């Protein structure tokens, strides 16, 4: 990336009375209006990239390259910063999603080729390779994760809590799609917390999860009494 980005530094200094003790206050701010893109500097407002098949442009906006979606919003669906035309399928995930006039609609159930595991009730487990067992403990456990660290990039965690005076039951479960998108589900499965903010899963169709006006790269929908989440991590 080029180092020719233009930084505009503002320095304002205000001096108090010329006589007596002098009070100086300085305020330094940096305003970046141009963007660096593909090793060149582009002006604010300039389109740097076009992807007509997805009705998408990338535009320089006060120093940041942002996506701009074109076309009829009713005829396209958004996922992970890209726009898909009506009829297009979101492939490569465990459930095939199709873009319709009403937004994303899941096509079928979890794909047979997709490995899945489950934890349910007073926790019973079925592992990715089909092994069944029970485990009763009170802790926040990692159920699945994308790497072997203690703080994985993406994962599913579940807090087991006491119930029926004996063994443990599933409490709050957390889906970390990536570090900026952490979704948790409690006993009311359609009312999620997205980075701590409440979010209700739509009654029909699937939509990208939003909180505080930010759109996250996770689609959420209802399937019977369950909430389904499909994230960019593919977990
Ligand atoms: C980036 O710059 C190279 C060389 O100038 C050019 O061939 C390429 O098409 C540019 N890529 C984009 C996305 O603009
Ligand atoms: C369990 O651990 C995960 C991962 O560290 C965290 O995001 C989540 O908030 C924890 N759950 C509870 C109920 O504390």
Coordinates of N, CA and C and ligand atoms in Angstrom, one line a residue:
X1 N 0.8 -1.2 0.0 CA 0.0 0.0 0.0 C 0.9 1.2 0.0
X2 N 0.5 2.2 -0.7 CA 1.3 3.5 -0.9 C 1.4 4.3 0.4
X3 N 2.5 5.0 0.5 CA 2.6 5.8 1.7 C 2.3 7.3 1.3
X4 N 1.7 7.4 0.1 CA 1.5 8.8 -0.4 C 0.1 9.3 0.1
X5 N -0.5 8.6 1.0 CA -1.8 9.1 1.5 C -1.6 10.5 2.1
X6 N -2.5 11.3 1.8 CA -2.4 12.7 2.3 C -3.1 12.8 3.7
X7 N -2.3 13.2 4.6 CA -2.8 13.4 5.9 C -2.8 14.9 6.2
X8 N -4.0 15.4 6.6 CA -4.1 16.8 6.9 C -4.1 16.9 8.4
X9 N -3.2 17.6 8.9 CA -3.1 17.8 10.4 C -3.6 19.2 10.7
X10 N -4.4 19.3 11.7 CA -4.9 20.6 12.1 C -4.3 20.8 13.5
X11 N -3.8 22.0 13.6 CA -3.2 22.3 14.9 C -3.8 23.7 15.3
X12 N -4.5 23.7 16.3 CA -5.0 25.0 16.8 C -4.5 25.3 18.2
X13 N -4.0 26.4 18.4 CA -3.4 26.8 19.7 C -4.1 28.1 20.1
X14 N -4.6 28.1 21.3 CA -5.2 29.3 21.8 C -4.5 29.8 23.0
X15 N -4.0 31.0 22.9 CA -3.3 31.6 24.0 C -4.2 32.5 24.8
X16 N -4.1 32.4 26.1 CA -4.9 33.3 27.0 C -4.3 34.7 27.0
X17 N -4.7 35.5 28.0 CA -4.3 36.9 28.2 C -2.8 37.0 27.9
X18 N -2.4 38.1 27.2 CA -1.0 38.3 27.0 C -0.3 38.6 28.3
X19 N -1.0 39.2 29.3 CA -0.3 39.4 30.6 C -0.6 38.3 31.5
X20 N 0.2 38.1 32.6 CA -0.1 37.1 33.6 C 0.3 35.8 33.1
X21 N 0.0 34.7 33.8 CA 0.4 33.3 33.4 C -0.3 33.0 32.1
X22 N 0.4 32.3 31.2 CA -0.2 32.0 29.9 C -0.7 30.6 29.9
X23 N -1.9 30.5 29.4 CA -2.5 29.1 29.3 C -2.5 28.7 27.8
X24 N -1.9 27.7 27.5 CA -1.9 27.2 26.1 C -2.7 25.9 26.0
X25 N -3.6 25.9 25.1 CA -4.3 24.6 24.9 C -4.1 24.2 23.4
X26 N -3.7 23.0 23.2 CA -3.4 22.6 21.8 C -4.3 21.4 21.5
X27 N -4.8 21.4 20.3 CA -5.8 20.4 19.9 C -5.3 19.8 18.6
X28 N -4.9 18.6 18.5 CA -4.3 18.1 17.3 C -5.3 17.0 16.7
X29 N -5.8 17.2 15.5 CA -6.7 16.2 14.9 C -6.2 15.8 13.6
X30 N -6.5 14.7 13.1 CA -6.0 14.2 11.8 C -7.3 13.9 11.0
X31 N -7.4 14.6 9.9 CA -8.5 14.4 9.0 C -7.9 13.8 7.7
X32 N -8.4 12.6 7.4 CA -7.9 12.0 6.1 C -9.0 12.0 5.1
X33 N -8.8 12.6 4.0 CA -9.9 12.7 3.0 C -9.7 11.8 1.9
X34 N -8.5 11.5 1.5 CA -8.2 10.7 0.3 C -8.1 9.2 0.8
X35 N -8.1 8.3 -0.1 CA -8.0 6.9 0.2 C -6.8 6.3 -0.5
X36 N -6.2 5.3 0.0 CA -5.2 4.5 -0.7 C -5.9 3.3 -1.2
X37 N -5.8 3.1 -2.5 CA -6.4 1.9 -3.1 C -5.5 1.4 -4.2
X38 N -5.1 0.2 -4.1 CA -4.3 -0.5 -5.2 C -3.1 0.4 -5.5
X39 N -2.4 0.8 -4.5 CA -1.2 1.6 -4.6 C -1.3 3.0 -5.2
X40 N -2.5 3.5 -5.2 CA -2.7 4.9 -5.7 C -3.5 5.6 -4.7
X41 N -3.5 7.0 -4.8 CA -4.3 7.8 -3.9 C -5.5 8.2 -4.7
X42 N -6.7 8.0 -4.1 CA -7.9 8.4 -4.8 C -8.7 9.5 -4.0
X43 N -9.4 10.3 -4.7 CA -10.1 11.4 -4.0 C -11.4 10.9 -3.3
X44 N -11.8 11.6 -2.3 CA -13.1 11.4 -1.6 C -14.2 11.4 -2.7
X45 N -15.1 10.4 -2.7 CA -16.2 10.3 -3.6 C -15.9 9.5 -4.9
X46 N -14.6 9.2 -5.1 CA -14.2 8.5 -6.3 C -14.6 7.0 -6.3
X47 N -15.1 6.5 -7.3 CA -15.4 5.1 -7.4 C -14.1 4.4 -7.8
X48 N -13.7 3.4 -7.0 CA -12.4 2.7 -7.3 C -12.6 1.3 -7.9
X49 N -13.8 0.8 -7.7 CA -13.9 -0.6 -8.2 C -15.4 -0.8 -8.5
X50 N -15.7 -1.5 -9.6 CA -17.1 -1.8 -10.0 C -17.3 -3.3 -10.1
X51 N -18.3 -3.8 -9.6 CA -18.7 -5.2 -9.7 C -20.1 -5.3 -10.1
X52 N -20.4 -5.0 -11.4 CA -21.8 -4.9 -11.9 C -22.6 -6.1 -11.6
X53 N -22.0 -7.3 -11.7 CA -22.8 -8.6 -11.5 C -23.4 -8.6 -10.1
X54 N -22.7 -7.9 -9.2 CA -23.2 -7.9 -7.8 C -23.9 -6.5 -7.4
X55 N -24.0 -5.7 -8.4 CA -24.6 -4.3 -8.2 C -23.8 -3.6 -7.1
X56 N -22.5 -3.8 -7.2 CA -21.6 -3.2 -6.1 C -20.5 -2.3 -6.7
X57 N -20.3 -1.2 -6.0 CA -19.2 -0.4 -6.3 C -18.4 -0.2 -5.0
X58 N -17.1 0.1 -5.1 CA -16.3 0.5 -3.9 C -16.0 2.0 -4.1
X59 N -16.2 2.7 -3.1 CA -16.1 4.2 -3.2 C -15.2 4.7 -2.0
X60 N -14.5 5.7 -2.3 CA -13.7 6.4 -1.3 C -14.6 7.3 -0.5
X61 N -14.6 7.1 0.8 CA -15.5 7.9 1.6 C -14.7 8.4 2.9
X62 N -14.2 9.7 2.8 CA -13.4 10.2 3.9 C -12.3 9.3 4.4
X63 N -11.5 8.8 3.5 CA -10.3 8.0 3.8 C -10.6 6.6 3.9
X64 N -11.9 6.2 3.8 CA -12.2 4.7 3.9 C -12.8 4.2 2.7
X65 N -12.5 3.1 2.2 CA -13.1 2.5 1.0 C -14.4 1.8 1.5
X66 N -15.5 2.2 1.1 CA -16.8 1.6 1.5 C -17.6 1.0 0.4
X67 N -18.4 -0.1 0.6 CA -19.2 -0.6 -0.5 C -20.4 0.3 -0.7
X68 N -20.8 0.4 -2.0 CA -22.1 1.2 -2.3 C -22.9 0.2 -3.2
X69 N -24.1 0.0 -2.8 CA -24.9 -1.0 -3.5 C -25.8 -0.2 -4.5
X70 N -25.9 -0.7 -5.7 CA -26.7 -0.1 -6.7 C -27.9 -1.0 -7.0
X71 N -28.8 -0.4 -7.8 CA -29.9 -1.2 -8.2 C -31.0 -1.2 -7.2
X72 N -32.0 -2.0 -7.5 CA -33.2 -2.0 -6.7 C -33.0 -2.8 -5.4
X73 N -33.0 -2.2 -4.2 CA -32.7 -3.0 -3.0 C -33.7 -4.1 -2.8
X74 N -34.9 -4.0 -3.4 CA -35.9 -5.1 -3.2 C -35.5 -6.3 -4.0
X75 N -34.6 -6.1 -5.0 CA -34.3 -7.2 -5.9 C -32.9 -7.7 -5.6
X76 N -32.3 -7.4 -4.5 CA -31.0 -7.9 -4.2 C -30.9 -8.2 -2.7
X77 N -29.9 -9.0 -2.3 CA -29.7 -9.4 -0.9 C -28.3 -9.1 -0.5
X78 N -28.0 -8.7 0.7 CA -26.7 -8.4 1.1 C -26.2 -9.5 2.1
X79 N -24.9 -9.9 1.9 CA -24.3 -10.7 2.9 C -22.8 -10.4 2.9
X80 N -22.2 -10.2 4.1 CA -20.8 -10.0 4.3 C -20.3 -8.9 3.3
X81 N -21.0 -7.8 3.2 CA -20.5 -6.7 2.4 C -20.7 -6.8 0.9
X82 N -21.3 -7.9 0.4 CA -21.5 -8.1 -1.0 C -23.0 -8.1 -1.3
X83 N -23.4 -7.7 -2.5 CA -24.8 -7.7 -2.9 C -25.0 -8.8 -3.9
X84 N -26.1 -9.6 -3.7 CA -26.4 -10.7 -4.6 C -27.8 -10.4 -5.3
X85 N -27.8 -10.7 -6.6 CA -29.0 -10.4 -7.4 C -30.1 -11.4 -7.0
X86 N -31.3 -11.0 -7.3 CA -32.5 -11.9 -7.1 C -32.2 -13.2 -7.9
X87 N -32.4 -14.4 -7.2 CA -32.2 -15.7 -7.8 C -30.8 -16.3 -7.5
X88 N -29.9 -15.4 -7.1 CA -28.5 -15.9 -6.8 C -28.5 -16.8 -5.5
X89 N -27.6 -17.7 -5.5 CA -27.5 -18.6 -4.3 C -26.2 -18.2 -3.6
X90 N -26.3 -18.3 -2.3 CA -25.1 -18.2 -1.4 C -24.6 -19.6 -1.2
X91 N -23.6 -19.9 -1.9 CA -23.1 -21.3 -1.8 C -21.9 -21.4 -0.8
X92 N -21.5 -22.6 -0.6 CA -20.3 -22.8 0.3 C -20.6 -22.8 1.8
X93 N -21.8 -22.7 2.1 CA -22.2 -22.7 3.5 C -23.0 -24.0 3.8
X94 N -23.3 -24.3 5.1 CA -23.9 -25.5 5.4 C -25.4 -25.5 5.0
X95 N -26.0 -24.4 4.8 CA -27.4 -24.3 4.2 C -27.3 -23.4 3.0
X96 N -27.9 -23.9 1.9 CA -27.9 -23.0 0.7 C -28.9 -21.9 0.9
X97 N -28.5 -20.7 0.7 CA -29.5 -19.6 0.9 C -29.7 -19.0 -0.5
X98 N -31.0 -18.6 -0.8 CA -31.3 -18.1 -2.1 C -31.8 -16.7 -1.9
X99 N -31.4 -15.8 -2.8 CA -31.8 -14.4 -2.7 C -33.2 -14.3 -3.5
X100 N -34.2 -13.9 -2.8 CA -35.5 -13.7 -3.5 C -35.9 -12.3 -3.3
X101 N -37.1 -11.9 -3.9 CA -37.6 -10.6 -3.8 C -37.9 -10.2 -2.3
X102 N -38.1 -11.3 -1.5 CA -38.4 -11.0 -0.1 C -37.1 -11.1 0.8
X103 N -36.0 -11.2 0.1 CA -34.7 -11.4 0.9 C -34.2 -12.8 0.9
X104 N -33.3 -13.1 1.8 CA -32.7 -14.5 1.8 C -33.7 -15.5 2.3
X105 N -33.8 -16.6 1.6 CA -34.6 -17.7 2.0 C -33.8 -19.0 2.0
X106 N -33.8 -19.8 3.2 CA -33.0 -21.0 3.2 C -33.6 -22.0 2.2
X107 N -32.7 -22.7 1.5 CA -33.2 -23.8 0.6 C -32.8 -25.1 1.3
X108 N -33.8 -25.7 1.9 CA -33.5 -27.0 2.6 C -32.9 -26.9 3.9
X109 N -32.4 -28.0 4.4 CA -31.8 -28.1 5.7 C -30.3 -28.1 5.6
X110 N -29.7 -28.5 6.7 CA -28.2 -28.6 6.7 C -27.8 -29.6 5.7
X111 N -26.8 -29.2 4.8 CA -26.4 -30.1 3.8 C -25.7 -31.3 4.3
X112 N -26.0 -32.5 3.7 CA -25.5 -33.8 4.2 C -23.9 -33.8 4.2
X113 N -23.3 -33.0 3.3 CA -21.9 -33.0 3.2 C -21.3 -32.1 4.3
X114 N -22.1 -31.5 5.0 CA -21.6 -30.5 6.0 C -21.5 -31.3 7.4
X115 N -20.4 -31.3 8.0 CA -20.2 -32.0 9.3 C -21.0 -31.2 10.3
X116 N -21.7 -31.9 11.2 CA -22.3 -31.1 12.3 C -22.3 -32.0 13.6
X117 N -22.4 -31.2 14.7 CA -22.4 -31.9 16.0 C -23.5 -31.2 16.8
X118 N -23.9 -31.9 17.9 CA -25.0 -31.2 18.7 C -24.8 -31.4 20.2
X119 N -25.4 -30.5 20.9 CA -25.4 -30.5 22.3 C -26.9 -30.2 22.7
X120 N -27.5 -31.0 23.5 CA -28.9 -30.6 23.8 C -29.4 -31.1 25.2
X121 N -30.5 -30.5 25.6 CA -31.1 -30.8 26.9 C -30.1 -30.8 28.1
X122 N -30.1 -31.9 28.9 CA -29.2 -31.9 30.1 C -27.9 -32.5 29.7
X123 N -27.0 -31.8 29.3 CA -26.3 -31.9 28.0 C -26.0 -33.4 27.5
X124 N -26.6 -33.7 26.4 CA -26.3 -34.9 25.6 C -25.5 -34.3 24.4
X125 N -24.5 -35.1 24.1 CA -23.6 -34.6 23.0 C -23.6 -35.6 21.9
X126 N -23.5 -35.1 20.7 CA -23.2 -36.0 19.5 C -22.0 -35.3 18.8
X127 N -20.9 -35.9 18.7 CA -19.7 -35.3 18.1 C -19.8 -35.2 16.6
X128 N -18.9 -34.5 16.0 CA -18.8 -34.4 14.5 C -18.7 -35.8 13.9
X129 N -18.1 -36.8 14.6 CA -18.0 -38.1 14.0 C -19.1 -39.1 14.5
X130 N -20.1 -38.5 15.1 CA -21.3 -39.3 15.5 C -21.2 -40.0 16.8
X131 N -20.2 -39.7 17.6 CA -20.1 -40.4 18.9 C -21.1 -39.7 19.9
X132 N -21.8 -40.5 20.7 CA -22.8 -39.9 21.6 C -22.3 -40.1 23.1
X133 N -22.4 -39.0 23.9 CA -22.1 -39.2 25.3 C -22.8 -38.1 26.1
X134 N -22.8 -38.2 27.4 CA -23.4 -37.1 28.3 C -22.3 -36.5 29.1
X135 N -22.4 -35.3 29.5 CA -21.4 -34.7 30.4 C -22.2 -33.7 31.3
X136 N -22.0 -33.8 32.6 CA -22.6 -32.8 33.5 C -21.5 -32.1 34.2
X137 N -21.4 -30.8 33.9 CA -20.5 -30.0 34.6 C -21.0 -28.6 34.6
X138 N -20.5 -27.7 35.5 CA -21.0 -26.3 35.5 C -19.8 -25.5 35.0
X139 N -19.9 -25.1 33.8 CA -18.7 -24.3 33.3 C -19.2 -23.7 31.9
X140 N -18.4 -22.8 31.5 CA -18.6 -22.3 30.1 C -17.6 -23.1 29.2
X141 N -18.2 -24.0 28.4 CA -17.4 -24.9 27.6 C -17.3 -24.5 26.2
X142 N -16.3 -24.8 25.5 CA -16.2 -24.6 24.1 C -16.7 -25.8 23.4
X143 N -17.7 -25.6 22.6 CA -18.4 -26.8 21.9 C -17.7 -27.1 20.6
X144 N -17.4 -26.0 19.8 CA -16.7 -26.2 18.5 C -15.9 -24.9 18.3
X145 N -14.8 -25.0 17.7 CA -14.0 -23.8 17.4 C -13.1 -24.1 16.2
X146 N -12.6 -22.9 15.6 CA -11.9 -23.0 14.4 C -10.4 -23.2 14.5
X147 N -9.9 -23.0 15.7 CA -8.4 -23.2 15.9 C -8.2 -23.7 17.3
X148 N -7.0 -24.0 17.7 CA -6.7 -24.7 18.9 C -6.3 -23.8 20.1
X149 N -6.6 -22.5 19.9 CA -6.1 -21.5 20.9 C -7.2 -21.4 22.0
X150 N -6.9 -20.7 23.1 CA -7.9 -20.5 24.2 C -8.8 -19.4 23.8
X151 N -8.4 -18.6 22.8 CA -9.3 -17.5 22.4 C -9.4 -17.6 20.9
X152 N -10.2 -18.6 20.4 CA -10.3 -18.9 19.0 C -10.9 -17.7 18.2
X153 N -10.5 -17.7 16.9 CA -11.1 -16.7 15.9 C -12.6 -16.8 15.9
X154 N -13.1 -18.1 15.8 CA -14.5 -18.3 15.7 C -14.8 -19.5 16.6
X155 N -16.0 -19.6 17.2 CA -16.3 -20.7 18.0 C -17.8 -20.7 18.5
X156 N -18.2 -21.8 19.1 CA -19.5 -21.9 19.7 C -19.2 -22.3 21.2
X157 N -19.7 -21.6 22.1 CA -19.5 -21.9 23.5 C -20.8 -22.1 24.2
X158 N -20.8 -22.8 25.3 CA -22.1 -23.0 26.0 C -21.8 -23.1 27.5
X159 N -22.7 -22.4 28.2 CA -22.5 -22.3 29.7 C -23.5 -23.3 30.3
X160 N -23.0 -24.3 31.0 CA -23.9 -25.3 31.6 C -24.2 -24.8 33.0
X161 N -25.5 -24.9 33.3 CA -25.9 -24.4 34.6 C -26.7 -25.5 35.4
X162 N -26.8 -25.4 36.7 CA -27.6 -26.4 37.5 C -29.1 -26.4 37.1
X163 N -29.7 -27.5 37.1 CA -31.1 -27.6 36.8 C -31.7 -28.8 37.5
X164 N -33.0 -28.8 37.8 CA -33.7 -30.0 38.4 C -32.9 -30.5 39.7
X165 N -32.2 -29.6 40.3 CA -31.4 -30.0 41.5 C -30.4 -31.0 41.3
X166 N -30.1 -31.4 40.1 CA -29.1 -32.4 39.9 C -28.1 -32.1 38.8
X167 N -28.3 -32.8 37.7 CA -27.3 -32.5 36.6 C -27.4 -31.1 36.0
X168 N -26.6 -30.9 35.0 CA -26.6 -29.5 34.4 C -27.4 -29.5 33.1
X169 N -27.8 -28.3 32.8 CA -28.6 -28.1 31.6 C -27.9 -27.0 30.8
X170 N -28.2 -26.9 29.5 CA -27.7 -25.8 28.6 C -28.2 -24.5 29.2
X171 N -27.3 -23.6 29.4 CA -27.7 -22.2 29.7 C -27.5 -21.3 28.5
X172 N -26.8 -20.3 28.7 CA -26.5 -19.4 27.6 C -25.5 -19.9 26.6
X173 N -25.8 -19.9 25.3 CA -24.8 -20.3 24.3 C -24.4 -19.1 23.5
X174 N -23.1 -19.1 23.1 CA -22.5 -18.0 22.4 C -21.9 -18.4 21.1
X175 N -22.2 -17.7 20.0 CA -21.6 -18.0 18.7 C -20.7 -16.8 18.4
X176 N -19.4 -17.0 18.3 CA -18.5 -16.0 17.9 C -18.1 -16.2 16.5
X177 N -18.7 -15.4 15.6 CA -18.4 -15.5 14.2 C -17.0 -15.0 13.9
X178 N -16.7 -13.9 14.5 CA -15.3 -13.3 14.5 C -15.3 -12.3 15.7
X179 N -14.1 -11.7 15.9 CA -14.0 -10.9 17.1 C -15.0 -9.7 17.2
X180 N -15.5 -9.3 16.1 CA -16.5 -8.1 16.1 C -17.9 -8.6 16.1
X181 N -18.2 -9.9 16.0 CA -19.6 -10.4 16.0 C -19.7 -11.5 16.9
X182 N -20.2 -11.2 18.1 CA -20.4 -12.3 19.1 C -21.9 -12.3 19.5
X183 N -22.6 -13.4 19.2 CA -24.0 -13.5 19.3 C -24.3 -14.5 20.4
X184 N -25.2 -14.2 21.4 CA -25.5 -15.2 22.4 C -27.0 -15.4 22.4
X185 N -27.4 -16.6 22.8 CA -28.8 -17.1 22.9 C -29.0 -17.6 24.3
X186 N -30.1 -17.2 24.9 CA -30.5 -17.7 26.2 C -31.6 -18.6 26.1
X187 N -32.5 -18.6 27.0 CA -33.7 -19.6 27.0 C -34.7 -19.1 26.0
X188 N -34.7 -17.8 25.7 CA -35.6 -17.4 24.6 C -34.9 -17.3 23.3
X189 N -35.0 -18.4 22.5 CA -34.0 -18.6 21.4 C -34.2 -17.5 20.3
X190 N -35.3 -16.9 20.2 CA -35.5 -15.9 19.1 C -35.0 -14.5 19.5
X191 N -34.7 -14.3 20.8 CA -34.2 -13.0 21.2 C -32.7 -13.1 21.6
X192 N -31.9 -12.7 20.6 CA -30.5 -12.8 20.8 C -29.9 -11.6 21.4
X193 N -28.6 -11.7 21.8 CA -27.8 -10.5 22.1 C -26.7 -10.5 21.1
X194 N -26.6 -9.4 20.4 CA -25.5 -9.2 19.4 C -24.5 -8.2 19.9
X195 N -23.3 -8.6 20.3 CA -22.4 -7.8 21.0 C -23.0 -7.1 22.2
X196 N -23.9 -7.8 22.8 CA -24.6 -7.3 24.0 C -25.9 -6.5 23.8
X197 N -26.2 -6.2 22.5 CA -27.4 -5.5 22.2 C -28.5 -6.5 21.8
X198 N -29.8 -6.2 22.2 CA -30.9 -7.2 21.9 C -31.2 -7.1 20.4
X199 N -31.5 -8.3 19.9 CA -31.9 -8.5 18.4 C -32.9 -9.6 18.4
X200 N -34.0 -9.3 17.7 CA -35.1 -10.4 17.5 C -34.9 -11.0 16.1
X201 N -34.9 -12.3 16.1 CA -34.8 -13.0 14.8 C -36.2 -12.8 14.0
X202 N -36.1 -12.4 12.7 CA -37.3 -12.1 12.0 C -38.3 -13.3 12.0
X203 N -39.6 -13.0 11.9 CA -40.6 -14.0 11.8 C -40.6 -14.8 10.6
X204 N -40.3 -14.2 9.4 CA -40.2 -14.9 8.2 C -38.9 -14.5 7.5
X205 N -38.3 -15.5 6.7 CA -37.1 -15.2 6.0 C -35.9 -15.1 6.8
X206 N -34.8 -14.9 6.2 CA -33.5 -14.7 6.9 C -33.0 -13.4 6.6
X207 N -32.3 -12.8 7.6 CA -31.8 -11.4 7.3 C -30.4 -11.3 8.1
X208 N -29.6 -10.4 7.6 CA -28.3 -10.2 8.3 C -28.6 -9.6 9.6
X209 N -27.9 -10.1 10.7 CA -28.1 -9.6 12.0 C -27.5 -8.2 12.1
X210 N -28.3 -7.3 12.8 CA -27.9 -5.9 13.0 C -27.9 -5.6 14.4
X211 N -27.0 -4.7 14.8 CA -27.2 -4.0 16.1 C -26.5 -2.7 16.0
X212 N -27.0 -1.7 16.7 CA -26.6 -0.3 16.7 C -26.2 0.1 15.3
X213 N -27.1 -0.2 14.4 CA -27.1 0.2 12.9 C -25.9 -0.5 12.2
X214 N -25.2 -1.4 12.8 CA -24.1 -2.1 12.1 C -24.7 -3.4 11.6
X215 N -24.4 -3.8 10.4 CA -24.8 -5.0 9.8 C -23.7 -6.1 10.0
X216 N -24.0 -7.2 10.5 CA -23.0 -8.2 10.8 C -23.1 -9.3 9.7
X217 N -22.0 -10.0 9.4 CA -21.9 -11.0 8.4 C -22.5 -12.4 8.8
X218 N -23.7 -12.3 9.5 CA -24.4 -13.5 10.0 C -25.8 -13.4 9.6
X219 N -26.4 -14.5 8.9 CA -27.8 -14.5 8.6 C -28.5 -15.3 9.7
X220 N -29.7 -14.8 10.2 CA -30.5 -15.4 11.2 C -31.9 -15.7 10.7
X221 N -32.4 -16.9 11.0 CA -33.8 -17.2 10.6 C -34.4 -18.2 11.6
X222 N -35.7 -18.3 11.6 CA -36.4 -19.3 12.4 C -36.6 -20.6 11.7
X223 N -36.4 -21.7 12.4 CA -36.7 -23.0 11.8 C -37.5 -23.8 12.9
X224 N -38.8 -23.7 12.9 CA -39.6 -24.3 13.9 C -39.3 -23.6 15.2
X225 N -38.9 -24.3 16.3 CA -38.6 -23.7 17.5 C -37.1 -23.3 17.7
X226 N -36.4 -23.4 16.6 CA -35.0 -23.1 16.6 C -34.6 -21.8 15.9
X227 N -33.5 -21.3 16.3 CA -32.9 -20.2 15.6 C -31.7 -20.7 14.8
X228 N -31.6 -20.4 13.5 CA -30.5 -20.8 12.7 C -29.6 -19.6 12.4
X229 N -28.3 -19.8 12.6 CA -27.4 -18.7 12.3 C -26.4 -19.2 11.3
X230 N -26.1 -18.4 10.2 CA -25.1 -18.8 9.2 C -24.2 -17.6 9.1
X231 N -22.9 -17.9 9.5 CA -21.9 -16.8 9.6 C -20.8 -16.9 8.6
X232 N -20.1 -15.8 8.4 CA -19.0 -15.7 7.4 C -17.9 -16.7 7.8
X233 N -17.8 -17.1 9.1 CA -16.8 -18.1 9.6 C -17.1 -19.5 9.1
X234 N -18.3 -19.7 8.6 CA -18.8 -21.0 8.1 C -18.9 -22.0 9.2
X235 N -18.9 -21.6 10.4 CA -19.0 -22.5 11.6 C -20.5 -22.7 11.8
Ligands
LIG1 C1 -4.5 -2.4 -9.7 O1 -3.5 -1.8 -10.5 C2 -3.0 -2.7 -11.5 C3 -1.8 -2.1 -12.1 O2 -2.0 -0.7 -12.4 C4 -4.1 -2.9 -12.5 O3 -3.7 -3.8 -13.5 C5 -5.3 -3.5 -11.8 O4 -6.4 -3.7 -12.7 C6 -5.7 -2.7 -10.6 N1 -6.8 -3.3 -9.9 C7 -7.9 -2.8 -9.5 C8 -8.9 -3.6 -8.7 O5 -8.2 -1.6 -9.8
LIG2 C1 -18.4 -18.1 27.3 O1 -17.1 -17.9 26.7 C2 -17.2 -17.2 25.5 C3 -15.8 -17.2 24.8 O2 -14.9 -16.7 25.7 C4 -17.8 -15.8 25.7 O3 -17.9 -15.1 24.5 C5 -19.1 -15.9 26.4 O4 -19.6 -14.7 26.7 C6 -19.1 -16.8 27.6 N1 -20.4 -17.1 28.1 C7 -20.9 -16.7 29.3 C8 -22.3 -17.0 29.6 O5 -20.1 -16.1 30.1

